[in-house]
PDB file of C-alpha atoms in Angstrom:
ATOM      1  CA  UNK A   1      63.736  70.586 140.504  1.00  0.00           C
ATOM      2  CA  UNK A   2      60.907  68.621 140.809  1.00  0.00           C
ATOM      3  CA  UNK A   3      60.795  64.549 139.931  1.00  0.00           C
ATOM      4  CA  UNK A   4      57.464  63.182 138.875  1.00  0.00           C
ATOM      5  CA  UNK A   5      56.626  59.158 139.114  1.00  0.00           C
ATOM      6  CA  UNK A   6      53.303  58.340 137.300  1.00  0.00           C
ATOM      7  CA  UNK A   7      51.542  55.155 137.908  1.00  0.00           C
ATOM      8  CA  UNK A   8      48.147  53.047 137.502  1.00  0.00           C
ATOM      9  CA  UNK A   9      48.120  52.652 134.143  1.00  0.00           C
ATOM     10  CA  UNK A  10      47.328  49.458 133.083  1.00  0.00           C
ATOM     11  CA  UNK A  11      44.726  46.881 131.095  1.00  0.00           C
ATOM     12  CA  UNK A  12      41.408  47.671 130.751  1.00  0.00           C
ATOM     13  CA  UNK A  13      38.485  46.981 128.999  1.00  0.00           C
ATOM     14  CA  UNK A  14      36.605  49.668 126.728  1.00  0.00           C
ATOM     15  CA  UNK A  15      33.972  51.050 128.968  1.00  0.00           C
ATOM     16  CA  UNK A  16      35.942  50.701 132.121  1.00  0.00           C
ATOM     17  CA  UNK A  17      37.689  53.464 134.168  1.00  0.00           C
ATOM     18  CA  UNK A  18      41.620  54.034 135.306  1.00  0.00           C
ATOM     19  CA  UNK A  19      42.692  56.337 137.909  1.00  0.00           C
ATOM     20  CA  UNK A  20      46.360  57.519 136.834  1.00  0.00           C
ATOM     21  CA  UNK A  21      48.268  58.859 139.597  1.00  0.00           C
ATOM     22  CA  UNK A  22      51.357  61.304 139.494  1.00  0.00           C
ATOM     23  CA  UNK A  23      53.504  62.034 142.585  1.00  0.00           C
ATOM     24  CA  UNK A  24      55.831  65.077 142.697  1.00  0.00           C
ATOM     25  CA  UNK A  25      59.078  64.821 144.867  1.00  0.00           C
ATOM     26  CA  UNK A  26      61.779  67.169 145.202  1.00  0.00           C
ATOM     27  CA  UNK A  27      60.107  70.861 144.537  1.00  0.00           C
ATOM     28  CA  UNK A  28      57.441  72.926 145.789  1.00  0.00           C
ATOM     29  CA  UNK A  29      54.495  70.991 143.880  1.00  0.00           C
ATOM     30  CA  UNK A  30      51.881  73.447 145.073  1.00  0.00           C
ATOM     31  CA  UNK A  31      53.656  75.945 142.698  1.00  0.00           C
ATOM     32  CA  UNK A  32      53.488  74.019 139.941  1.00  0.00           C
ATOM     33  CA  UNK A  33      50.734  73.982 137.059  1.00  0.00           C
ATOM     34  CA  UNK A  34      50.367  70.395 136.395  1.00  0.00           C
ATOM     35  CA  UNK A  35      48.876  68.759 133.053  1.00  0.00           C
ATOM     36  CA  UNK A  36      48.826  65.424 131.659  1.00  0.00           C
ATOM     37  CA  UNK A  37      49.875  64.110 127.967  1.00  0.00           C
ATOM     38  CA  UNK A  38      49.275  61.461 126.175  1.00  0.00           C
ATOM     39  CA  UNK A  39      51.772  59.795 123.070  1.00  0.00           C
ATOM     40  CA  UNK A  40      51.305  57.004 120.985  1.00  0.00           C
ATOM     41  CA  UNK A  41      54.649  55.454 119.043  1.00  0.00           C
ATOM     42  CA  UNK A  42      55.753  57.808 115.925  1.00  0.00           C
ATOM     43  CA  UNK A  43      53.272  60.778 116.885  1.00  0.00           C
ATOM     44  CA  UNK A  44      54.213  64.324 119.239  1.00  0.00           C
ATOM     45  CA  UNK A  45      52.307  64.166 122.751  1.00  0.00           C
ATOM     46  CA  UNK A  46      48.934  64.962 122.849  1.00  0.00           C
ATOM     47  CA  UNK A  47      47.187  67.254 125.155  1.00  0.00           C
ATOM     48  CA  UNK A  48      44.992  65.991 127.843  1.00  0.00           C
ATOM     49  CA  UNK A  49      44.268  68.102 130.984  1.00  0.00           C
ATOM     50  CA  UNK A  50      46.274  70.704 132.889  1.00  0.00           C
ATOM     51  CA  UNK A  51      44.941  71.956 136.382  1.00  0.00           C
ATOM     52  CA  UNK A  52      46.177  75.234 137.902  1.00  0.00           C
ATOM     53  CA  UNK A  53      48.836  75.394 141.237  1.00  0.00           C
ATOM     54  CA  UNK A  54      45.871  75.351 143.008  1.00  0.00           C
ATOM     55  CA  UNK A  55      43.521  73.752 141.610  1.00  0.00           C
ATOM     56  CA  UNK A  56      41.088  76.242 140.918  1.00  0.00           C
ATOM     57  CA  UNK A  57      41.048  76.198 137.094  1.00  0.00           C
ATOM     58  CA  UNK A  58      41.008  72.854 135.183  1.00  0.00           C
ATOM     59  CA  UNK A  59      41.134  72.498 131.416  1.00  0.00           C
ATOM     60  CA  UNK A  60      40.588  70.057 129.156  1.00  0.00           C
ATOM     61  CA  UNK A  61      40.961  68.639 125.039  1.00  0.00           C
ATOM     62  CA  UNK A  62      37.892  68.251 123.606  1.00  0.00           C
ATOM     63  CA  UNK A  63      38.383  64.896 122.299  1.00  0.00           C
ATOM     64  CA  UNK A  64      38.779  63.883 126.383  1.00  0.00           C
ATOM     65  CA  UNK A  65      35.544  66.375 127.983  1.00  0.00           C
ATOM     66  CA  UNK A  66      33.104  64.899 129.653  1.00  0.00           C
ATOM     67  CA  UNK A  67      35.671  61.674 130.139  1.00  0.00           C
ATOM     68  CA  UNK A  68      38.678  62.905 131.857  1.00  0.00           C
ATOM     69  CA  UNK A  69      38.990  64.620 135.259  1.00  0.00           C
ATOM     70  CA  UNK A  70      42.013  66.193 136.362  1.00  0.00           C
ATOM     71  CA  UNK A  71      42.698  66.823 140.385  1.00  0.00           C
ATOM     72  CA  UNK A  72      45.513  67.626 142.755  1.00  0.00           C
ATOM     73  CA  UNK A  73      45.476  67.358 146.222  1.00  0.00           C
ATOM     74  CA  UNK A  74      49.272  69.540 147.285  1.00  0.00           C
ATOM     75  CA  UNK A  75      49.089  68.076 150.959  1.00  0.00           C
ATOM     76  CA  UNK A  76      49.583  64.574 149.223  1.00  0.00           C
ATOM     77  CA  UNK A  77      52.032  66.036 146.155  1.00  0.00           C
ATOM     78  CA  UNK A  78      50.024  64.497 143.754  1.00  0.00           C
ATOM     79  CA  UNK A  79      47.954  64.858 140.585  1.00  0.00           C
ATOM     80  CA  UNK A  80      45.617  62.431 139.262  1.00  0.00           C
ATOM     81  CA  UNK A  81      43.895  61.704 136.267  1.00  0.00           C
ATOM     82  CA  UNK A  82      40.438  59.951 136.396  1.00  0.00           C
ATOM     83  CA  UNK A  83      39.885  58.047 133.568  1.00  0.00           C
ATOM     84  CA  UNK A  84      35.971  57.174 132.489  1.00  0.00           C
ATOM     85  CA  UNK A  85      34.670  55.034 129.361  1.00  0.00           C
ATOM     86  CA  UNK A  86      37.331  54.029 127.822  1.00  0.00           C
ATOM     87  CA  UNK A  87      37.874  53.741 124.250  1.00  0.00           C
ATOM     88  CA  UNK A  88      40.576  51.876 122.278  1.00  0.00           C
ATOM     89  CA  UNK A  89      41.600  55.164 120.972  1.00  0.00           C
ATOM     90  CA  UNK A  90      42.946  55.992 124.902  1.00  0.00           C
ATOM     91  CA  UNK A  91      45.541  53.446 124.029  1.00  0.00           C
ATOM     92  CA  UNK A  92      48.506  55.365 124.997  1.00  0.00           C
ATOM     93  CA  UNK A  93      51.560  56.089 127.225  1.00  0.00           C
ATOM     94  CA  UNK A  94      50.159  59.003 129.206  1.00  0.00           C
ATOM     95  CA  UNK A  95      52.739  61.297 130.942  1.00  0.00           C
ATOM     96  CA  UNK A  96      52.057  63.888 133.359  1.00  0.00           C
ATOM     97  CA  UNK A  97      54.396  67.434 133.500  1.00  0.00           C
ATOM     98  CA  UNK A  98      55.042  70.284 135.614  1.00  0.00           C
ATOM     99  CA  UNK A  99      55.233  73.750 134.500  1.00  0.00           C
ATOM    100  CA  UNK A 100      56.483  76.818 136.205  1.00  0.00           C
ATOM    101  CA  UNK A 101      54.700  79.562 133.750  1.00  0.00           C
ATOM    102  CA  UNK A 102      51.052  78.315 134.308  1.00  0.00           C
ATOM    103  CA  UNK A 103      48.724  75.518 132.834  1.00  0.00           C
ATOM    104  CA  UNK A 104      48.985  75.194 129.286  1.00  0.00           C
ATOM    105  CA  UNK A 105      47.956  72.525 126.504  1.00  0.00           C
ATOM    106  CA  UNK A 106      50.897  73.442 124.577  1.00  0.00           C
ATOM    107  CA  UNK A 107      53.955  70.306 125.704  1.00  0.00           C
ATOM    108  CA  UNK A 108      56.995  72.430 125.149  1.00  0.00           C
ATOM    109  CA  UNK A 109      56.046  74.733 127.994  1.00  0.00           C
ATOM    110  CA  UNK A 110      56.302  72.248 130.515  1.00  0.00           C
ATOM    111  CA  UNK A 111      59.489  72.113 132.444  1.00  0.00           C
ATOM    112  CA  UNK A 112      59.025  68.223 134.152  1.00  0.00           C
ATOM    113  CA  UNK A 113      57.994  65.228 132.972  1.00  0.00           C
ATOM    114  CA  UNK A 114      57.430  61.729 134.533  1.00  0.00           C
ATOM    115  CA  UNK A 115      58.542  58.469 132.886  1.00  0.00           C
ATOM    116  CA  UNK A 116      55.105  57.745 131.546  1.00  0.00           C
ATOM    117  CA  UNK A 117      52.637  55.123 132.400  1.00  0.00           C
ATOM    118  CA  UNK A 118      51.205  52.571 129.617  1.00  0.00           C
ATOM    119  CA  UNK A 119      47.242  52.552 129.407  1.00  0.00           C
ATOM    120  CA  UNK A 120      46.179  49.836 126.981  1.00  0.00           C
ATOM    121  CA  UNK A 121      42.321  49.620 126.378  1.00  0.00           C
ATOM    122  CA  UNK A 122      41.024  46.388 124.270  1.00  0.00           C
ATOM    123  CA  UNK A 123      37.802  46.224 122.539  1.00  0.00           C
TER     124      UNK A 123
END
């Protein structure tokens, strides 16, 4: 069973960038798809990015292309989630998760999930 610890969230500006880190403990990370979510108070999580055991294949939402960049580096045990131009609409706790089926945008398929970091971008 793997344990995931997210962190770097933060306050930002609109415009300005965040690097969200996630580091695995416990399991074999390098078998795990990994993806990150994002959930705002009264609404289901919201699909992100997921990246592939080995980081091969990456996918994104569309509402995030072109702004989001998922990576992994399995020496380190860690996923990361670079952030660019922010909007106020980013404002969110964003979780990452592991799944042992394959990346997927879909939440229930993941099996782990971290405790969430808050990202709070002001206009």
């Amino acid at each position: 069973q793997v344990q995931l610890v997210e962190s770097g969230g933060g306050l930002v500006q609109a415009g300005g960038s965040l690097r969200l880190s996630c580091a695995a403990s416990g399991g074999a990370f390098s078998r795990y798809a990994m993806g990150w979510f994002r959930q705002v108070p009264g609404k289901e999580p919201e699909f992100g990015a997921a990246i592939s055991w080995r980081g091969g294949n990456t996918y994104y939402a569309d509402s995030v292309k072109g702004r989001f960049t998922i990576s992994r580096d399995n020496a380190k045990n860690t996923v990361y989630l670079q952030i660019n131009n922010l909007k106020p609409e980013d404002t969110a706790v964003y979780y990452c998760a592991a799944s042992t089926t394959g990346y997927s945008t879909i939440a229930g398929e993941y099996n782990y999930w971290g405790q969430g970091t808050q990202v709070t971008v002001s206009s």
